[in-house]
Coordinates of C-alpha atoms and ligand atoms in Angstrom, one line a residue:
Chain A
M1 CA 90.0 -76.7 13.9
K2 CA 86.5 -77.7 14.2
I3 CA 85.9 -80.7 14.8
L4 CA 82.8 -83.0 14.7
V5 CA 82.8 -86.7 16.7
C6 CA 79.8 -88.8 16.0
I7 CA 79.3 -91.1 19.3
S8 CA 76.9 -94.1 18.9
S9 CA 74.5 -95.7 22.5
V10 CA 75.5 -99.6 23.0
P11 CA 75.2 -102.1 25.4
D12 CA 78.5 -103.0 27.3
T13 CA 80.7 -105.3 25.3
T14 CA 79.9 -107.8 28.7
A15 CA 76.0 -107.6 27.8
K16 CA 73.9 -110.3 27.6
I17 CA 72.4 -110.2 25.0
G18 CA 68.5 -111.3 24.4
F19 CA 65.4 -110.3 22.6
T20 CA 61.8 -109.7 23.9
D21 CA 58.4 -109.4 22.9
N22 CA 58.3 -112.4 20.5
D23 CA 61.9 -111.5 19.6
T24 CA 61.5 -108.3 18.0
A25 CA 63.1 -106.3 20.0
F26 CA 65.9 -106.1 22.2
D27 CA 65.9 -106.7 25.6
S28 CA 68.2 -104.0 27.4
N29 CA 66.8 -104.7 31.0
G30 CA 69.9 -104.7 32.8
V31 CA 71.8 -103.5 29.9
T32 CA 74.8 -100.9 31.0
Y33 CA 75.0 -98.8 28.1
I34 CA 78.5 -96.9 27.3
I35 CA 80.4 -95.3 23.8
G36 CA 80.9 -97.7 21.5
P37 CA 84.6 -98.1 22.0
Y38 CA 85.9 -97.4 18.6
D39 CA 83.8 -94.1 18.9
D40 CA 85.9 -94.3 21.8
Y41 CA 89.2 -94.0 20.3
A42 CA 87.8 -91.3 18.1
L43 CA 86.6 -88.8 21.0
A44 CA 89.6 -89.3 22.6
R45 CA 91.5 -88.2 18.7
A46 CA 89.9 -85.3 19.0
V47 CA 90.4 -84.3 22.1
E48 CA 94.5 -84.2 21.6
L49 CA 94.2 -82.6 18.5
K50 CA 92.1 -79.5 20.3
E51 CA 94.6 -79.4 23.2
Q52 CA 97.5 -80.0 21.1
S53 CA 96.6 -77.0 18.1
G54 CA 93.6 -75.4 19.6
G55 CA 89.7 -75.8 17.8
T56 CA 86.8 -77.2 19.0
V57 CA 84.8 -80.6 19.3
T58 CA 81.3 -81.2 19.1
V59 CA 80.0 -84.4 20.1
L60 CA 76.9 -85.8 17.5
N61 CA 74.3 -88.7 19.0
V62 CA 71.4 -89.8 16.2
G63 CA 69.7 -91.2 20.0
T64 CA 66.8 -90.5 22.6
A65 CA 67.0 -88.9 25.9
S66 CA 68.7 -92.3 26.8
S67 CA 71.9 -91.6 25.4
D68 CA 72.5 -88.6 27.6
P69 CA 74.7 -89.7 29.8
Q70 CA 77.3 -90.9 27.2
I71 CA 77.0 -87.4 25.7
R72 CA 77.9 -86.4 29.4
K73 CA 80.6 -89.4 29.7
A74 CA 81.5 -87.0 26.7
L75 CA 81.6 -83.7 27.4
A76 CA 83.7 -85.2 30.2
I77 CA 86.4 -86.0 28.5
G78 CA 86.4 -82.8 27.2
A79 CA 84.6 -82.1 24.3
D80 CA 83.1 -78.7 24.0
D81 CA 79.5 -78.7 22.9
A82 CA 77.0 -81.2 22.5
I83 CA 73.7 -82.2 19.6
R84 CA 71.6 -85.3 20.0
V85 CA 69.1 -85.8 17.2
N86 CA 65.9 -86.5 19.3
A87 CA 65.5 -90.1 17.0
E88 CA 65.9 -93.8 17.6
P89 CA 69.3 -95.1 15.2
T90 CA 67.5 -97.5 12.9
D91 CA 69.4 -97.6 10.0
S92 CA 72.7 -97.2 9.2
Y93 CA 71.0 -94.3 6.5
F94 CA 69.5 -92.6 8.6
V95 CA 71.5 -92.5 10.9
A96 CA 74.2 -90.5 8.1
E97 CA 71.9 -88.4 6.1
Q98 CA 71.5 -87.0 10.3
I99 CA 74.8 -86.2 10.4
A100 CA 75.1 -84.7 6.9
H101 CA 72.7 -82.8 7.8
I102 CA 74.4 -81.1 11.1
A103 CA 77.2 -80.8 8.7
K104 CA 76.2 -79.9 6.2
D105 CA 77.2 -76.3 6.2
A106 CA 79.1 -76.2 9.5
G107 CA 82.2 -76.6 8.3
Y108 CA 83.9 -78.9 10.0
D109 CA 87.5 -79.6 8.9
L110 CA 87.1 -83.5 10.4
I111 CA 84.0 -85.1 11.0
M112 CA 85.0 -88.5 13.4
M113 CA 83.2 -91.3 14.3
G114 CA 84.5 -94.7 15.2
R115 CA 85.3 -97.5 12.4
E116 CA 81.4 -99.1 13.5
T117 CA 79.2 -99.6 16.1
T118 CA 79.3 -102.4 18.4
D119 CA 75.8 -103.8 17.8
Y120 CA 74.7 -103.5 14.6
N121 CA 78.3 -103.8 13.4
S122 CA 77.6 -102.4 10.0
G123 CA 81.1 -100.2 9.5
V124 CA 79.4 -98.0 6.5
V125 CA 78.3 -94.7 8.3
H126 CA 80.8 -92.3 7.7
G127 CA 81.2 -93.6 3.7
I128 CA 77.7 -92.4 3.3
V129 CA 78.2 -89.4 5.3
G130 CA 81.5 -88.7 3.4
E131 CA 79.2 -88.8 -0.2
L132 CA 76.7 -87.4 0.9
L133 CA 79.1 -84.5 1.7
G134 CA 81.0 -85.1 -1.3
I135 CA 84.4 -85.1 0.7
P136 CA 86.4 -88.2 1.1
S137 CA 85.6 -90.6 3.3
L138 CA 88.0 -93.0 4.9
S139 CA 88.3 -96.5 7.4
P140 CA 89.4 -97.4 8.9
V141 CA 92.3 -95.3 10.7
M142 CA 94.2 -96.3 13.2
E143 CA 96.4 -93.0 12.8
L144 CA 96.1 -89.6 12.4
T145 CA 98.4 -86.4 12.3
I146 CA 97.0 -83.3 11.7
D147 CA 99.9 -80.4 9.5
G148 CA 97.6 -77.4 8.5
D149 CA 95.0 -78.4 6.1
K150 CA 97.0 -81.8 5.6
A151 CA 96.2 -85.0 7.3
N152 CA 98.7 -88.2 7.2
I153 CA 96.2 -91.3 7.7
S154 CA 97.3 -95.1 8.0
R155 CA 94.7 -97.2 7.8
E156 CA 94.5 -100.7 8.3
I157 CA 94.5 -103.6 5.2
E158 CA 94.5 -107.2 5.4
G159 CA 97.7 -108.0 7.0
G160 CA 99.1 -104.5 7.5
K161 CA 98.4 -101.2 6.8
E162 CA 98.2 -98.5 4.0
K163 CA 99.5 -94.2 4.5
I164 CA 97.3 -91.5 2.9
E165 CA 97.4 -88.5 2.3
A166 CA 94.9 -86.4 2.6
T167 CA 94.0 -82.2 2.5
L168 CA 90.9 -81.8 4.7
P169 CA 88.0 -82.2 5.2
L170 CA 87.8 -85.3 5.8
V171 CA 85.2 -88.4 7.2
L172 CA 87.0 -90.5 9.4
G173 CA 86.2 -93.9 11.0
C174 CA 88.1 -94.3 13.9
Q175 CA 89.8 -97.8 15.6
E176 CA 92.7 -98.0 18.1
P177 CA 95.5 -97.4 18.4
I178 CA 95.2 -94.1 17.0
A179 CA 94.5 -92.4 20.7
E180 CA 94.6 -93.7 24.1
W181 CA 91.1 -94.1 25.9
K182 CA 90.7 -90.9 27.8
I183 CA 88.9 -90.9 31.1
A184 CA 86.7 -88.3 32.7
S185 CA 88.5 -86.6 35.4
M186 CA 86.1 -85.2 38.6
R187 CA 86.6 -81.5 37.2
G188 CA 85.8 -82.0 33.7
I189 CA 83.0 -84.5 34.9
M190 CA 82.1 -81.7 37.0
S191 CA 82.0 -79.1 33.7
A192 CA 80.1 -81.3 31.4
R193 CA 76.8 -81.1 33.4
K194 CA 77.4 -76.5 32.4
K195 CA 77.9 -78.0 28.5
P196 CA 75.7 -77.0 26.5
L197 CA 73.6 -79.8 24.3
N198 CA 71.6 -79.1 21.9
V199 CA 68.5 -81.1 21.2
V200 CA 67.1 -80.7 17.7
E201 CA 64.9 -83.1 15.8
P202 CA 65.4 -85.3 13.0
V203 CA 65.4 -85.2 9.0
G204 CA 65.1 -87.8 6.1
E205 CA 64.0 -91.8 6.3
T206 CA 65.1 -95.3 7.3
L207 CA 65.4 -97.5 4.3
T208 CA 65.5 -101.1 5.6
S209 CA 63.8 -102.1 9.0
I210 CA 64.4 -105.3 10.7
S211 CA 61.2 -107.8 11.6
S212 CA 62.9 -110.1 13.8
Y213 CA 66.0 -111.3 15.6
S214 CA 67.8 -114.8 16.9
L215 CA 70.8 -116.0 18.7
P216 CA 73.0 -118.7 17.4
P217 CA 71.9 -122.1 18.3
A218 CA 73.8 -123.6 22.0
K219 CA 77.2 -124.8 21.6
G220 CA 77.5 -128.5 22.4
A221 CA 79.8 -129.6 25.3
C222 CA 83.8 -128.7 25.2
K223 CA 85.1 -132.2 23.9
M224 CA 88.5 -132.9 26.7
I225 CA 91.5 -134.2 25.2
P226 CA 94.3 -135.3 28.0
A227 CA 97.7 -133.3 27.5
E228 CA 100.1 -136.1 27.2
E229 CA 97.5 -137.3 24.2
A230 CA 98.1 -133.8 22.8
E231 CA 98.3 -135.7 19.2
K232 CA 95.1 -137.0 19.1
L233 CA 93.8 -133.4 18.8
I234 CA 95.1 -133.4 15.2
E235 CA 93.1 -136.5 14.6
L236 CA 90.5 -135.5 15.5
L237 CA 90.3 -132.6 12.9
R238 CA 90.9 -134.8 10.2
T239 CA 88.4 -137.0 10.4
E240 CA 85.5 -135.9 13.2
A241 CA 85.1 -131.9 12.9
K242 CA 86.5 -132.9 9.3
V243 CA 88.3 -128.8 9.2
I244 CA 92.2 -130.4 8.1
Chain B
M1 CA 67.3 -107.8 -12.4
S2 CA 70.2 -107.1 -12.2
I3 CA 72.7 -108.2 -10.0
L4 CA 75.9 -107.1 -10.2
V5 CA 79.3 -107.8 -7.7
F6 CA 82.3 -106.2 -6.5
A7 CA 85.1 -108.6 -7.0
E8 CA 88.5 -107.4 -5.1
L9 CA 91.7 -107.7 -6.7
A10 CA 94.7 -108.2 -5.0
D11 CA 98.1 -108.5 -6.7
G12 CA 96.3 -109.3 -9.3
V13 CA 94.0 -112.4 -8.2
V14 CA 90.5 -112.1 -7.0
K15 CA 90.0 -112.5 -3.4
K16 CA 88.7 -115.4 -1.9
T17 CA 85.7 -114.2 -0.1
S18 CA 84.7 -111.8 -3.2
L19 CA 84.9 -115.8 -5.1
E20 CA 82.2 -116.4 -2.8
A21 CA 80.6 -113.0 -3.2
V22 CA 80.4 -113.9 -7.5
Y23 CA 78.4 -117.3 -6.8
Y24 CA 76.5 -115.3 -3.8
G25 CA 75.2 -113.4 -6.7
A26 CA 74.4 -116.5 -9.0
K27 CA 72.6 -117.7 -6.5
V28 CA 70.2 -114.9 -6.3
A29 CA 70.6 -113.8 -9.8
E30 CA 69.2 -117.7 -10.1
M31 CA 66.5 -116.3 -7.2
L32 CA 64.5 -113.6 -9.0
G33 CA 65.9 -114.9 -12.5
G34 CA 67.9 -112.8 -13.8
T35 CA 72.6 -112.0 -14.5
N36 CA 75.2 -112.1 -12.3
T37 CA 77.1 -109.1 -13.1
V38 CA 81.0 -108.8 -11.9
I39 CA 83.0 -105.8 -11.8
A40 CA 86.2 -106.3 -11.3
I41 CA 88.9 -102.3 -10.7
G42 CA 92.0 -102.5 -10.5
N43 CA 94.7 -104.6 -12.4
A44 CA 94.1 -108.2 -13.4
S45 CA 94.8 -110.7 -16.6
E46 CA 92.0 -111.5 -19.1
T47 CA 92.2 -115.2 -17.8
E48 CA 92.3 -114.2 -14.0
L49 CA 88.6 -112.8 -14.9
A50 CA 87.1 -114.9 -17.2
K51 CA 87.6 -117.9 -14.0
L52 CA 84.5 -115.9 -12.3
G53 CA 82.4 -117.5 -14.9
N54 CA 83.1 -120.9 -12.8
Y55 CA 81.7 -119.4 -10.3
G56 CA 78.7 -118.5 -11.3
A57 CA 79.5 -114.8 -13.6
T58 CA 77.4 -114.8 -16.4
K59 CA 79.6 -111.1 -17.1
V60 CA 82.8 -109.4 -16.2
L61 CA 83.2 -105.5 -16.7
H62 CA 87.1 -105.3 -16.6
A63 CA 87.6 -101.2 -14.7
G64 CA 91.7 -101.6 -15.6
D65 CA 92.4 -97.9 -15.9
S66 CA 96.3 -97.5 -14.9
K67 CA 94.5 -94.7 -12.6
L68 CA 93.1 -97.6 -10.7
E69 CA 95.9 -99.8 -9.7
S70 CA 96.5 -98.6 -6.5
A71 CA 93.2 -99.4 -4.0
N72 CA 91.8 -95.7 -3.6
I73 CA 88.2 -95.7 -1.2
M74 CA 86.7 -92.5 -3.3
A75 CA 87.7 -93.4 -7.3
Y76 CA 86.6 -96.9 -6.6
S77 CA 83.3 -96.2 -4.6
E78 CA 82.3 -94.1 -8.2
V79 CA 83.9 -96.6 -10.5
L80 CA 81.1 -99.0 -8.9
T81 CA 78.5 -96.2 -8.5
A82 CA 79.0 -95.9 -12.7
A83 CA 79.1 -99.8 -13.1
A84 CA 75.2 -100.2 -11.4
K85 CA 74.0 -97.5 -13.3
S86 CA 74.8 -98.8 -16.1
T87 CA 73.9 -102.1 -15.6
G88 CA 70.8 -100.9 -13.5
A89 CA 71.8 -103.1 -10.8
T90 CA 69.0 -104.1 -8.4
V91 CA 71.2 -106.2 -6.1
I92 CA 74.9 -105.2 -5.7
I93 CA 77.1 -107.6 -3.1
T94 CA 80.5 -107.2 -1.8
A95 CA 82.3 -109.5 0.1
K96 CA 83.4 -108.0 3.8
S97 CA 87.6 -106.2 3.6
S98 CA 89.0 -103.1 5.4
L99 CA 88.5 -101.7 1.3
A100 CA 84.8 -102.9 0.5
D101 CA 82.9 -101.7 3.1
A102 CA 84.4 -98.1 2.7
V103 CA 83.4 -98.9 -0.6
T104 CA 80.4 -100.2 -0.2
A105 CA 79.1 -97.2 2.1
R106 CA 80.1 -94.6 -0.5
T107 CA 77.9 -97.1 -3.7
A108 CA 75.4 -96.9 -1.7
G109 CA 75.4 -93.7 -0.4
A110 CA 75.6 -92.3 -3.4
L111 CA 72.8 -94.7 -5.0
K112 CA 70.5 -94.4 -1.9
A113 CA 70.2 -97.7 -1.1
G114 CA 69.1 -99.8 1.8
V115 CA 72.4 -101.4 3.0
V116 CA 73.1 -104.5 5.0
G117 CA 76.4 -105.4 6.0
N118 CA 77.4 -109.2 7.7
V119 CA 74.6 -110.6 5.8
T120 CA 75.0 -114.9 6.7
E121 CA 72.5 -116.0 4.2
L122 CA 70.5 -115.8 1.4
P123 CA 68.2 -113.7 1.0
K124 CA 64.1 -114.2 1.9
L125 CA 62.1 -113.2 -1.0
D126 CA 58.8 -114.1 0.9
N127 CA 57.4 -110.8 1.5
G128 CA 60.0 -108.5 0.4
F129 CA 63.7 -109.2 0.2
S130 CA 65.1 -109.0 3.3
V131 CA 69.0 -110.8 4.9
T132 CA 69.5 -112.6 8.0
R133 CA 72.6 -110.2 9.3
S134 CA 75.4 -111.1 11.9
I135 CA 75.0 -108.3 14.9
F136 CA 76.6 -107.6 18.1
T137 CA 79.7 -109.0 17.0
G138 CA 78.6 -112.6 16.0
K139 CA 76.4 -112.5 19.5
A140 CA 73.0 -112.3 17.6
F141 CA 71.2 -112.2 13.6
A142 CA 69.2 -109.8 12.1
E143 CA 66.4 -110.2 9.8
T144 CA 66.3 -107.5 8.0
T145 CA 63.8 -106.1 5.2
I146 CA 65.8 -103.5 2.7
N147 CA 62.7 -101.4 1.4
T148 CA 64.9 -99.3 -1.5
D149 CA 64.3 -100.8 -5.2
I150 CA 68.5 -101.2 -5.6
K151 CA 69.7 -102.9 -2.3
V152 CA 73.4 -103.2 -1.4
L153 CA 74.6 -106.5 0.9
A154 CA 77.9 -107.3 2.1
L155 CA 78.3 -110.5 2.9
K156 CA 80.5 -112.1 5.9
K157 CA 83.2 -114.7 5.5
N158 CA 81.7 -118.3 4.5
A159 CA 78.5 -117.1 4.2
I160 CA 77.8 -119.4 1.2
T161 CA 80.5 -121.9 0.0
P162 CA 80.9 -122.1 -4.0
V163 CA 80.2 -125.0 -6.0
T164 CA 82.4 -124.2 -9.4
S165 CA 82.0 -125.0 -13.2
D166 CA 84.2 -124.6 -16.0
S167 CA 82.4 -121.8 -17.8
A168 CA 84.3 -119.3 -17.9
A169 CA 83.0 -115.3 -18.0
P170 CA 83.0 -112.8 -20.9
V171 CA 85.0 -110.3 -19.8
E172 CA 84.5 -106.5 -21.2
A173 CA 86.3 -102.9 -20.6
F174 CA 84.4 -101.0 -18.6
Q175 CA 85.0 -97.0 -18.9
A176 CA 84.0 -95.4 -15.8
D177 CA 84.5 -91.5 -15.6
V178 CA 86.0 -90.5 -12.2
N179 CA 86.8 -87.4 -11.2
D180 CA 89.6 -85.9 -10.1
T181 CA 89.6 -85.1 -7.1
A182 CA 89.2 -88.3 -5.6
F183 CA 92.0 -89.1 -6.4
G184 CA 93.2 -86.6 -3.1
A185 CA 93.6 -88.7 -0.8
K186 CA 96.4 -90.0 -2.1
I187 CA 98.2 -94.0 -0.4
T188 CA 102.1 -92.9 -0.2
E189 CA 102.8 -96.6 0.9
T190 CA 101.7 -99.9 1.9
L191 CA 103.1 -102.0 4.1
K192 CA 102.0 -105.6 4.0
A193 CA 102.9 -108.7 5.2
T194 CA 103.3 -111.0 2.8
G195 CA 103.1 -115.6 2.9
T196 CA 100.3 -116.1 4.7
V197 CA 96.9 -116.2 3.7
P198 CA 95.2 -112.5 5.5
L199 CA 93.9 -112.7 8.7
P200 CA 90.2 -111.9 7.6
E201 CA 90.1 -114.5 4.6
A202 CA 91.9 -117.2 6.0
D203 CA 90.1 -120.7 6.6
L204 CA 92.9 -121.8 9.7
V205 CA 94.2 -119.6 12.3
V206 CA 96.8 -120.5 15.2
S207 CA 96.7 -117.7 17.8
G208 CA 97.8 -117.0 21.0
G209 CA 97.5 -114.6 24.5
R210 CA 99.7 -113.4 27.0
G211 CA 100.1 -117.1 27.7
M212 CA 102.5 -117.7 25.2
K213 CA 105.0 -115.5 28.1
G214 CA 106.6 -113.4 25.6
P215 CA 107.8 -112.6 22.1
E216 CA 111.0 -114.7 22.5
N217 CA 108.2 -118.2 23.0
W218 CA 106.0 -117.6 19.9
Q219 CA 108.7 -120.2 17.6
P220 CA 106.0 -123.4 18.3
L221 CA 103.2 -121.2 17.7
L222 CA 104.5 -120.4 14.4
D223 CA 105.4 -123.7 13.8
L224 CA 101.9 -125.4 14.0
A225 CA 101.3 -122.6 11.2
E226 CA 103.2 -123.3 9.0
A227 CA 102.3 -127.5 9.5
L228 CA 99.0 -127.0 8.9
G229 CA 99.3 -123.9 6.1
A230 CA 97.3 -121.5 8.9
T231 CA 97.8 -117.8 9.2
T232 CA 99.0 -116.5 12.8
A233 CA 97.1 -114.1 15.5
C234 CA 97.1 -112.9 18.5
S235 CA 94.6 -111.4 21.6
K236 CA 94.3 -108.0 21.9
P237 CA 96.8 -107.6 24.9
V238 CA 100.3 -109.2 23.0
S239 CA 99.3 -106.5 20.2
D240 CA 99.1 -103.9 22.4
L241 CA 102.8 -104.9 24.3
D242 CA 104.1 -105.5 21.0
W243 CA 104.9 -109.3 21.1
R244 CA 103.0 -109.3 17.7
P245 CA 102.2 -106.3 14.6
H246 CA 98.7 -104.7 15.3
H247 CA 96.6 -106.7 12.1
E248 CA 96.9 -110.0 14.0
H249 CA 95.0 -108.7 16.7
V250 CA 91.5 -110.4 16.8
G251 CA 88.4 -109.8 18.7
Q252 CA 86.3 -107.1 19.2
T253 CA 88.5 -103.7 18.7
G254 CA 90.0 -106.3 15.9
V255 CA 90.3 -108.0 13.1
K256 CA 86.7 -110.7 13.0
V257 CA 87.7 -113.8 12.2
S258 CA 85.0 -116.7 11.0
P259 CA 87.9 -119.4 9.7
N260 CA 87.1 -123.1 10.0
L261 CA 89.2 -123.6 12.9
Y262 CA 90.4 -121.3 15.5
I263 CA 93.1 -122.3 17.5
A264 CA 93.8 -120.4 20.7
C265 CA 96.9 -120.7 22.7
G266 CA 97.5 -119.4 26.1
I267 CA 94.9 -117.2 25.8
S268 CA 91.6 -116.4 28.5
G269 CA 88.6 -115.4 26.2
A270 CA 87.5 -112.8 27.9
I271 CA 84.1 -111.8 26.1
Q272 CA 85.6 -108.6 24.0
H273 CA 88.3 -112.0 21.9
L274 CA 85.9 -113.9 21.6
A275 CA 83.5 -111.5 19.9
G276 CA 85.8 -111.5 16.8
V277 CA 86.2 -115.4 16.6
N278 CA 83.0 -117.0 17.6
S279 CA 81.8 -117.2 14.7
S280 CA 84.5 -119.9 13.5
K281 CA 83.1 -122.8 12.4
V282 CA 85.6 -125.5 15.0
I283 CA 87.8 -123.6 18.3
V284 CA 90.0 -125.5 19.8
V285 CA 91.5 -124.3 23.2
I286 CA 94.9 -124.8 25.0
N287 CA 94.6 -123.5 28.5
T288 CA 96.5 -124.9 31.6
D289 CA 93.3 -123.5 33.3
P290 CA 90.8 -125.8 33.5
E291 CA 89.0 -123.3 34.3
A292 CA 89.3 -120.6 31.4
P293 CA 86.3 -119.4 29.8
F294 CA 87.5 -120.0 26.3
F295 CA 86.7 -123.5 27.0
K296 CA 82.9 -123.0 27.3
A297 CA 83.0 -121.8 23.6
A298 CA 85.7 -124.1 22.3
D299 CA 84.7 -128.1 20.4
Y300 CA 87.8 -128.8 21.4
G301 CA 89.9 -128.7 24.8
I302 CA 93.3 -129.3 26.0
V303 CA 93.7 -128.7 29.7
G304 CA 97.7 -127.9 29.5
D305 CA 101.3 -126.2 28.8
V306 CA 101.0 -124.3 25.4
F307 CA 104.9 -125.2 25.0
D308 CA 104.5 -129.5 25.8
V309 CA 101.8 -129.1 23.9
L310 CA 102.5 -127.1 20.4
P311 CA 105.6 -129.3 19.4
K312 CA 103.3 -132.4 20.3
L313 CA 100.7 -130.8 17.7
T314 CA 103.0 -129.9 14.8
A315 CA 105.1 -133.5 14.7
A316 CA 101.2 -135.1 14.8
V317 CA 100.0 -133.2 12.1
K318 CA 103.6 -133.6 9.9
A319 CA 103.5 -137.4 10.6
G320 CA 100.1 -137.5 9.1
Ligands
FAD1 C1 86.1 -102.4 25.0 C2 87.2 -103.6 25.0 C3 87.7 -104.2 24.0 C4 88.5 -105.2 24.0 N1 89.1 -105.6 22.2 C5 89.8 -106.8 22.7 C6 90.0 -107.5 21.7 O1 89.8 -107.0 20.4 N2 90.7 -108.8 21.3 C7 91.2 -108.8 22.5 O2 91.6 -110.2 22.7 N3 90.8 -108.8 23.7 C8 90.2 -107.5 24.1 N4 89.8 -106.7 24.9 C9 91.0 -107.3 26.3 C10 90.1 -108.3 27.0 O3 89.1 -108.3 28.2 C11 90.8 -109.5 27.3 O4 92.0 -108.8 28.6 C12 92.2 -110.4 27.0 O5 91.2 -110.9 25.2 C13 93.1 -111.1 27.5 O6 93.8 -111.9 26.6 P1 94.6 -113.7 27.0 O7 93.5 -114.2 26.8 O8 96.1 -113.2 26.2 O9 95.7 -112.6 28.8 P2 95.0 -113.2 29.9 O10 93.7 -113.0 29.9 O11 96.3 -113.1 30.4 O12 95.5 -114.9 29.8 C14 96.3 -115.5 29.1 C15 95.7 -117.3 29.7 O13 96.8 -117.9 29.4 C16 96.4 -118.7 30.3 N5 97.9 -119.9 30.0 C17 99.4 -119.4 30.9 N6 100.2 -119.5 31.2 C18 100.3 -120.7 29.3 C19 101.0 -121.9 29.4 N7 101.7 -122.3 29.3 N8 99.6 -122.7 28.7 C20 98.8 -122.3 28.2 N9 98.4 -121.9 28.9 C21 98.6 -120.2 29.5 C22 96.3 -118.4 31.2 O14 95.4 -119.5 32.3 C23 95.5 -117.2 30.4 O15 93.8 -118.0 30.9 C24 88.9 -105.5 25.8 C25 88.8 -105.3 26.0 C26 87.9 -103.9 26.3 C27 87.8 -103.9 27.9

């Protein structure tokens, strides 16, 4: 089995979000970057599938050299080699186009990624890749087993899940509990240094552009209600907040 | 200008989030001077679909072929793409959902259209076509310009509040040739909780964390939810421990909600939990620990034991 796992490099979930240059750029000062949390699940499942039935896992990132630590981490977790498309991932279509371009004639059985990134949250890259390659795409996938060229998938839907049978090749947008997150071992970290990381130049174009960023207005103080008078809350929700 | 809105059906009824999208489409059509066509795929009665006129649809296309009864991502995106081509749509609008996100993505790919998700406001037209979208899981916004002729927008819940009229919309059958390969991925089973509004669409949510101390203690929370007509949710450890089903897990790695009211019971308010709930209009926090971080994000707070507080709240709702 030949698997391509696409990972994003995103600010740590606890990072403070701020902007610079007159609110036209993200302020990465002091921000730690991590593999996108949903991508981590995709990677973990891909490595498990390889361990179970052989094959290869290639990790792909569209990003500048600043994502190399996240790519090395993915290699340490168990990917065999890596490709970095040397470009700022500015737009969903652009990222999808790079993935599709690399995957086009490479014969991957599975192209796995997170259901969405935790920076721009668009959640559309998997579908665009599927469409560009003319193969099915399914998301958000929470369970995946492979039997020959058949995949058994469960996909989260509002208030439940649906089970799907499909034939490879497939593009999957993944989320928990598809696998347990994997932590790199010392041996993994050592061997990751020697695994190949190929840098290629981008193709295609960006279809959208961001002109400015903003933060939500600051929250007012929390109104405290003594526990002994808890029922007052309901009155306030009725008359003041008017939400019930 | 032609606007096309994807109306998602659940058991023959148009979803509430799609009604918001139809109304949003009507407003965009007003701004651009054009028509607001809606495409509904799957099983629904003509009466149900004609009602979309109340929300500003000028016409409803209905792809009701029996093959389209189950919500197949590939087939639905082919129908949406065909409808976009046949109506010459320049703006395609969908409402965020597990199905619509996947369908929107493929449609944008097929049309090579700039696509923006989590849209929170009507577009601005003073300098091209730009929309505000929520990013960093609700922690910021980005003003995004779409530079392609066809623009695809996926709306965040509660981005717009529909004002309805009593006009009905004409309903026309829509036939799209769907490639057989689209049905290659087969839905074999659907497992769905019934009875309450699905979490992403709920206006009122009562949620429990590890402070509820065990699955056997959920009754007071369920009682409050029932009295309010609210949907229940939980924090990640609660679903990881199997105290509650996975689809109730809200947060950064779970469902994102933007209800009018979110009541958090025994939840600490870790940043990853807040990421899924911070677009709620009003947040209530009940926690024994006055230092719980959630109080900083709350509008109303009670420092107290959930097992004392919840029954009092339920009684007050019932009394009112
Ligand atoms: C990458 C990543 C992603 C994550 N994604 C999510 C996510 O999507 N959603 C999510 O929820 N978490 C997520 N987490 C986990 C998150 O960091 C927290 O661990 C989790 O939200 C804590 O859940 P909790 O508040 O229920 O439990 P705890 O942190 O244990 O808090 C329980 C709270 O209950 C209070 N309490 C105890 N007893 C009572 C009582 N009798 N009455 C009232 N209050 C009481 C306590 O004071 C405490 O504040 C993620 C973590 C990581 C690292």
